[in-house]
C-alpha positions as a printed NumPy array, in Angstrom:
array([[ 30.934,  17.467, -20.568],
       [ 28.096,  14.944, -21.006],
       [ 26.099,  14.879, -24.195],
       [ 22.464,  15.909, -24.044],
       [ 19.434,  15.369, -26.222],
       [ 17.93 ,  18.688, -27.241],
       [ 14.212,  19.231, -26.624],
       [ 12.929,  19.372, -30.182],
       [ 10.548,  17.267, -32.209],
       [ 12.35 ,  14.443, -34.038],
       [ 12.748,  15.178, -37.729],
       [  9.73 ,  14.082, -39.701],
       [  7.629,  13.497, -36.586],
       [  5.036,  16.093, -37.442],
       [  2.061,  13.814, -38.051],
       [ -0.875,  14.157, -40.393],
       [ -3.424,  16.65 , -39.029],
       [ -5.881,  13.803, -38.47 ],
       [ -3.338,  12.076, -36.244],
       [ -1.744,  15.177, -34.727],
       [ -2.126,  13.978, -31.121],
       [ -0.671,  10.517, -31.845],
       [  3.075,  10.59 , -31.328],
       [  5.49 ,   8.045, -32.777],
       [  6.831,   6.36 , -35.898],
       [  7.274,   2.741, -34.791],
       [  6.176,  -0.1  , -37.042],
       [  3.588,  -1.169, -34.458],
       [  2.025,   2.301, -34.383],
       [  2.208,   2.717, -38.164],
       [  0.285,  -0.553, -38.507],
       [ -2.47 ,   0.816, -36.276],
       [ -2.679,   4.084, -38.229],
       [ -2.831,   2.143, -41.488],
       [ -5.847,   0.262, -40.149],
       [ -7.397,   3.564, -39.075],
       [ -7.01 ,   4.946, -42.603],
       [ -8.6  ,   1.807, -44.055],
       [-11.686,   1.755, -41.834],
       [-12.269,   5.48 , -41.234],
       [-13.985,   6.297, -44.579],
       [-16.579,   3.587, -43.919],
       [-19.375,   3.636, -41.363],
       [-18.384,   0.246, -39.958],
       [-18.296,  -0.33 , -36.212],
       [-14.766,  -0.468, -34.771],
       [-13.655,  -2.293, -31.63 ],
       [-10.392,  -0.991, -30.139],
       [ -8.724,  -3.304, -27.647],
       [ -5.591,  -2.744, -25.626],
       [ -4.21 ,  -2.299, -22.138],
       [ -5.109,   0.653, -19.965],
       [ -3.293,   3.819, -20.989],
       [ -2.455,   2.827, -24.581],
       [ -4.425,   5.684, -26.171],
       [ -7.715,   4.102, -27.225],
       [ -9.578,   7.415, -27.103],
       [ -6.95 ,   9.098, -29.296],
       [ -7.359,   6.358, -31.91 ],
       [-11.142,   6.745, -31.747],
       [-10.694,  10.487, -32.37 ],
       [ -8.397,   9.7  , -35.3  ],
       [-11.043,   7.426, -36.844],
       [-13.609,  10.2  , -36.532],
       [-11.26 ,  12.874, -37.911],
       [-10.398,  10.752, -40.942],
       [-14.038,   9.912, -41.689],
       [-16.762,  11.68 , -43.636],
       [-18.303,  12.523, -40.262],
       [-15.405,  14.811, -39.38 ],
       [-16.883,  18.156, -38.351],
       [-19.911,  16.441, -36.837],
       [-20.287,  15.535, -33.158],
       [-17.81 ,  13.215, -31.474],
       [-19.547,  12.024, -28.297],
       [-17.832,   9.825, -25.732],
       [-18.986,   7.849, -22.713],
       [-16.959,   5.775, -20.262],
       [-19.332,   2.929, -19.422],
       [-17.33 ,   1.988, -16.31 ],
       [-17.672,   5.49 , -14.838],
       [-21.483,   5.585, -14.847],
       [-23.556,   3.834, -12.134],
       [-25.369,   0.85 , -13.621],
       [-28.829,   2.232, -12.819],
       [-28.051,   5.454, -14.727],
       [-26.23 ,   4.01 , -17.72 ],
       [-29.378,   3.338, -19.759],
       [-30.475,   6.947, -19.323],
       [-27.006,   8.167, -20.324],
       [-27.129,   6.107, -23.506],
       [-30.749,   6.57 , -24.592],
       [-32.094,   9.481, -22.543],
       [-35.324,   9.692, -20.564],
       [-38.572,  11.589, -20.343],
       [-39.641,  13.732, -17.424],
       [-41.039,  11.52 , -14.673],
       [-39.603,   8.309, -16.15 ],
       [-38.157,   7.44 , -12.73 ],
       [-37.609,   9.026,  -9.348],
       [-35.439,  12.079,  -9.815],
       [-36.213,  12.499, -13.528],
       [-37.358,  16.102, -13.167],
       [-36.777,  17.013, -16.815],
       [-36.337,  15.412, -20.205],
       [-32.797,  14.234, -20.921],
       [-31.169,  13.604, -24.297],
       [-28.985,  10.493, -24.396],
       [-25.575,  10.042, -26.002],
       [-26.958,   8.297, -29.08 ],
       [-29.13 ,  11.316, -29.895],
       [-26.227,  13.678, -29.215],
       [-24.097,  11.705, -31.68 ],
       [-26.671,  11.69 , -34.485],
       [-24.856,  12.106, -37.83 ],
       [-21.569,  11.826, -35.911],
       [-19.531,   9.295, -33.94 ],
       [-20.197,   7.759, -30.535],
       [-17.211,   6.41 , -28.598],
       [-18.102,   3.895, -25.886],
       [-15.082,   3.262, -23.674],
       [-14.951,   0.192, -21.391],
       [-17.849,  -1.344, -23.295],
       [-17.286,  -4.62 , -21.432],
       [-18.752,  -2.979, -18.318],
       [-22.216,  -2.615, -19.867],
       [-24.535,  -4.815, -17.751],
       [-26.102,  -7.875, -19.37 ],
       [-29.639,  -6.452, -19.014],
       [-28.678,  -3.467, -21.165],
       [-26.745,  -5.338, -23.829],
       [-29.838,  -6.325, -25.919],
       [-30.843,  -2.652, -26.163],
       [-27.381,  -1.703, -27.342],
       [-27.482,  -4.521, -29.891],
       [-30.809,  -3.264, -31.201],
       [-29.651,   0.302, -31.729],
       [-26.553,  -0.956, -33.527],
       [-28.593,  -3.155, -35.847],
       [-31.667,  -0.984, -36.374],
       [-30.331,   2.512, -35.572],
       [-33.403,   3.129, -33.45 ],
       [-34.325,   3.234, -29.742],
       [-36.792,   4.629, -27.207],
       [-36.033,   6.974, -24.364],
       [-36.826,   5.72 , -20.885],
       [-40.458,   6.463, -20.104],
       [-41.44 ,   6.939, -23.752],
       [-42.966,   4.695, -26.393],
       [-41.814,   6.885, -29.241],
       [-39.104,   5.393, -31.442],
       [-36.187,   7.632, -32.373],
       [-34.128,   6.997, -35.502],
       [-30.462,   7.971, -35.486],
       [-27.472,   7.792, -37.811],
       [-24.533,   7.024, -35.524],
       [-21.132,   5.503, -36.216],
       [-20.006,   3.511, -33.153],
       [-16.428,   3.077, -31.98 ],
       [-16.105,   0.883, -28.879],
       [-13.1  ,   0.164, -26.692],
       [-12.168,  -2.288, -23.966],
       [ -9.114,  -3.169, -21.916],
       [-10.762,  -6.504, -21.061],
       [-10.879,  -9.563, -23.27 ],
       [-14.443,  -9.57 , -24.616],
       [-13.902, -13.03 , -26.1  ],
       [-13.148, -14.394, -22.647],
       [-16.183, -12.592, -21.237],
       [-18.338, -14.246, -23.899],
       [-17.007, -17.67 , -22.901],
       [-17.823, -16.938, -19.246],
       [-21.323, -15.771, -20.145],
       [-20.649, -12.181, -19.072],
       [-21.063, -10.663, -22.519],
       [-23.538, -11.534, -25.266],
       [-21.924, -13.275, -28.213],
       [-24.223, -11.577, -30.744],
       [-23.31 ,  -8.147, -29.368],
       [-19.627,  -9.043, -29.435],
       [-19.781, -10.048, -33.103],
       [-21.701,  -6.853, -33.894],
       [-19.019,  -4.763, -32.192],
       [-16.109,  -6.75 , -33.607],
       [-16.702,  -5.796, -37.243],
       [-13.274,  -4.181, -37.502],
       [-10.99 ,  -4.909, -34.524],
       [ -7.89 ,  -2.829, -33.802],
       [ -5.422,  -4.033, -31.164],
       [ -3.251,  -1.27 , -29.707],
       [  0.315,  -2.218, -28.769],
       [  1.557,  -1.642, -25.233],
       [  4.235,   1.012, -24.867],
       [  6.839,  -1.668, -24.098],
       [  6.121,  -3.059, -27.592],
       [  6.951,   0.274, -29.256],
       [  9.966,   1.47 , -27.293],
       [ 11.368,   3.38 , -30.266],
       [  8.49 ,   5.866, -29.802],
       [  9.459,   6.684, -26.211],
       [ 11.96 ,   9.503, -27.036],
       [  9.372,  11.313, -29.152],
       [  6.726,  10.88 , -26.45 ],
       [  9.055,  12.107, -23.703],
       [ 10.003,  15.144, -25.797],
       [  6.345,  15.885, -26.519],
       [  5.32 ,  15.756, -22.86 ],
       [  8.361,  17.778, -21.729],
       [  7.394,  20.55 , -24.161],
       [  3.741,  20.333, -23.089],
       [  4.353,  20.568, -19.337],
       [  7.21 ,  23.048, -19.56 ],
       [  4.865,  25.447, -21.393],
       [  2.159,  24.958, -18.774],
       [  4.555,  25.504, -15.872],
       [  6.516,  28.328, -17.435],
       [  9.786,  26.392, -17.417],
       [ 12.479,  26.211, -20.086],
       [ 14.171,  22.901, -20.872],
       [ 17.183,  22.872, -23.152],
       [ 18.138,  19.223, -22.901],
       [ 17.348,  15.717, -21.727],
       [ 20.394,  13.815, -20.425],
       [ 21.006,  10.58 , -22.368],
       [ 20.99 ,   8.548, -19.14 ],
       [ 17.519,   9.892, -18.353],
       [ 16.247,   8.972, -21.806],
       [ 17.862,   5.54 , -21.489],
       [ 16.036,   4.994, -18.198],
       [ 12.733,   5.866, -19.867],
       [ 13.42 ,   3.424, -22.689],
       [ 14.444,   0.528, -20.429],
       [ 11.434,   0.745, -18.094],
       [  8.51 ,  -1.57 , -18.945],
       [  5.704,   1.014, -18.432],
       [  2.899,  -1.146, -16.969],
       [  0.676,   1.952, -17.055],
       [  1.662,   2.648, -20.675],
       [  1.497,   6.183, -22.106],
       [ -0.608,   7.476, -19.221],
       [  2.096,   6.442, -16.753],
       [  4.78 ,   7.981, -18.971],
       [  2.856,  11.264, -19.116],
       [  2.453,  11.352, -15.33 ],
       [  6.136,  10.665, -14.702],
       [  7.292,  13.285, -17.206],
       [  5.034,  15.82 , -15.506],
       [  6.609,  14.89 , -12.17 ],
       [ 10.093,  15.23 , -13.668],
       [  9.294,  18.679, -15.05 ],
       [  8.084,  19.777, -11.619],
       [ 11.226,  18.514,  -9.881],
       [ 13.79 ,  19.598, -12.479],
       [ 15.87 ,  22.769, -12.359],
       [ 18.431,  24.537, -14.527],
       [ 16.779,  23.421, -17.776],
       [ 17.846,  19.765, -17.512],
       [ 15.216,  17.048, -17.088],
       [ 15.763,  14.861, -14.04 ],
       [ 15.322,  11.103, -14.098],
       [ 12.053,  10.334, -12.227],
       [ 12.787,   6.601, -12.418],
       [ 15.952,   6.923, -10.318],
       [ 14.656,   5.653,  -6.985],
       [ 15.757,   3.315,  -4.24 ],
       [ 14.107,  -0.1  ,  -4.372],
       [ 11.983,   0.761,  -1.365],
       [ 10.546,   3.848,  -3.042],
       [  7.784,   4.318,  -5.555],
       [  9.169,   2.795,  -8.74 ],
       [ 11.385,  -0.26 ,  -9.036],
       [ 12.701,  -0.448, -12.612],
       [ 14.45 ,  -3.791, -12.082],
       [ 11.169,  -5.397, -11.05 ],
       [  9.573,  -4.479, -14.368],
       [ 12.637,  -5.093, -16.53 ],
       [ 12.916,  -8.682, -15.337],
       [  9.282,  -9.499, -15.992],
       [  8.163, -10.371, -19.522],
       [  4.567,  -9.632, -20.504],
       [  3.62 , -11.751, -23.471],
       [  1.1  , -10.287, -25.863],
       [ -0.6  , -13.693, -26.038],
       [ -1.697, -13.355, -22.415],
       [ -5.155, -11.937, -21.907],
       [ -5.479,  -8.386, -20.7  ],
       [ -7.149,  -9.592, -17.502],
       [ -4.421, -12.112, -16.66 ],
       [ -1.7  ,  -9.523, -17.223],
       [ -3.571,  -6.906, -15.197],
       [ -4.214,  -9.305, -12.328],
       [ -0.583, -10.451, -12.15 ],
       [  0.763,  -6.898, -12.306],
       [ -1.695,  -5.565,  -9.703],
       [ -0.946,  -8.414,  -7.299],
       [  2.8  ,  -7.951,  -7.627],
       [  2.561,  -4.179,  -7.201],
       [  0.333,  -4.52 ,  -4.123],
       [  2.783,  -6.929,  -2.579],
       [  5.676,  -4.549,  -3.225],
       [  3.627,  -1.692,  -1.735],
       [  2.768,  -3.71 ,   1.393],
       [ -0.873,  -3.819,   0.246],
       [ -1.169,  -0.05 ,   0.495],
       [ -3.522,   1.156,  -2.256],
       [ -3.639,   4.944,  -1.889],
       [ -1.177,   7.603,  -0.874],
       [  2.215,   8.583,  -2.274],
       [  3.686,   5.128,  -1.594],
       [  0.626,   3.124,  -2.626],
       [  0.122,   0.724,  -5.498],
       [ -2.11 ,   3.175,  -7.401],
       [  0.729,   5.701,  -7.61 ],
       [  3.152,   3.031,  -8.794],
       [  0.789,   1.975, -11.559],
       [ -0.012,   5.532, -12.651],
       [ -3.697,   5.041, -11.787],
       [ -6.196,   6.873,  -9.647],
       [ -6.899,   5.163,  -6.327],
       [-10.584,   4.668,  -7.216],
       [ -9.652,   3.208, -10.612],
       [ -7.329,   0.669,  -9.021],
       [ -9.936,  -0.324,  -6.418],
       [-12.494,  -0.844,  -9.204],
       [-10.017,  -2.996, -11.128],
       [ -9.295,  -5.056,  -8.012],
       [-12.996,  -5.715,  -7.459],
       [-13.527,  -6.676, -11.091],
       [-10.505,  -8.973, -11.207],
       [-11.181, -10.519,  -7.807],
       [ -7.935,  -9.203,  -6.303],
       [ -7.961,  -8.992,  -2.498],
       [ -5.377,  -9.046,   0.237],
       [ -4.586, -12.443,   1.79 ],
       [ -6.321, -13.17 ,   5.088],
       [ -3.666, -13.76 ,   7.76 ],
       [ -3.825, -16.979,   9.691],
       [ -4.284, -16.796,  13.431],
       [ -1.094, -15.632,  15.073],
       [  0.331, -14.122,  11.881],
       [  0.098, -10.735,  10.244],
       [  0.17 ,  -9.331,   6.74 ],
       [  2.324,  -6.19 ,   6.354],
       [  0.322,  -3.14 ,   5.419],
       [ -3.144,  -4.609,   6.042],
       [ -4.251,  -1.718,   8.226],
       [ -2.895,   0.805,   5.751],
       [ -4.704,  -1.018,   2.928],
       [ -7.973,  -0.899,   4.847],
       [ -7.46 ,   2.785,   5.602],
       [ -6.864,   3.471,   1.905],
       [-10.396,   2.322,   1.092],
       [-12.118,   4.701,   3.517]])
């Protein structure tokens, strides 16, 4: 009879209430939580950097929960998810009639977060024209709504996050240096999941318990070979990819034993050997790593973006998220020379419709 790992929380892995959603005990994660405890009691601005899917929002929540503002509003905004022409209104609000379609007064996120914490995710996507206004509210804690000359004073603690290298954006002239230095008061760099592999068993156990409850399933064990497969995979999509694959495994599994979702043929969705043989150095910029990984995944997927066999599924991303990343990083399919063809080009074009 094979040995199995029982589905229980590892001993001592019940975290502090402030960090209850952050799973793991690795040295890399403990270092991050130590920094959170140091900066949380202050009102200093925090810049969280790390790859996509590493848990930047959870760390922002932890900073808020461990601060004196705990119990006050925690307001979040993904700057990459808002159209550029609406982002200023989302941040600062507007008055009725300020622009076409402004049929009523709107309160912005800074006002919503007054006396609390505002979390700006993907802050590198804020357009250059709006960056001076963000700098002003950070320095002066005041702003005007669109269409109004009245100045509003707020008391907001800002936590920003980016999966792009803001330093590199400053060098390229895409991000204001003064805004960068104002955001970078206390930087926290989140480790990729491949840099904290000892946390993977606890994370797998956590997600198995979470999804088994939701789906009304009972899991008694996780086979050691399944756990070993999870620990050997490089997780380019980090914790978000792990969560998605555990959910898939829970759906597919029967008889209370978790199946191995990474056990696929090389032509199928996930190719563990591809990721195990590649080394991602932490010294590489986030953009360089993202570009290399996206290109390689697209090539393996035959330049198919969407669908069950597309690159987005492999990376644990939404199709629209991957397309946005490709545009930002300048990733596009190669143009075939006359008389040649590129496998999957038609499928790739169809995926964008």
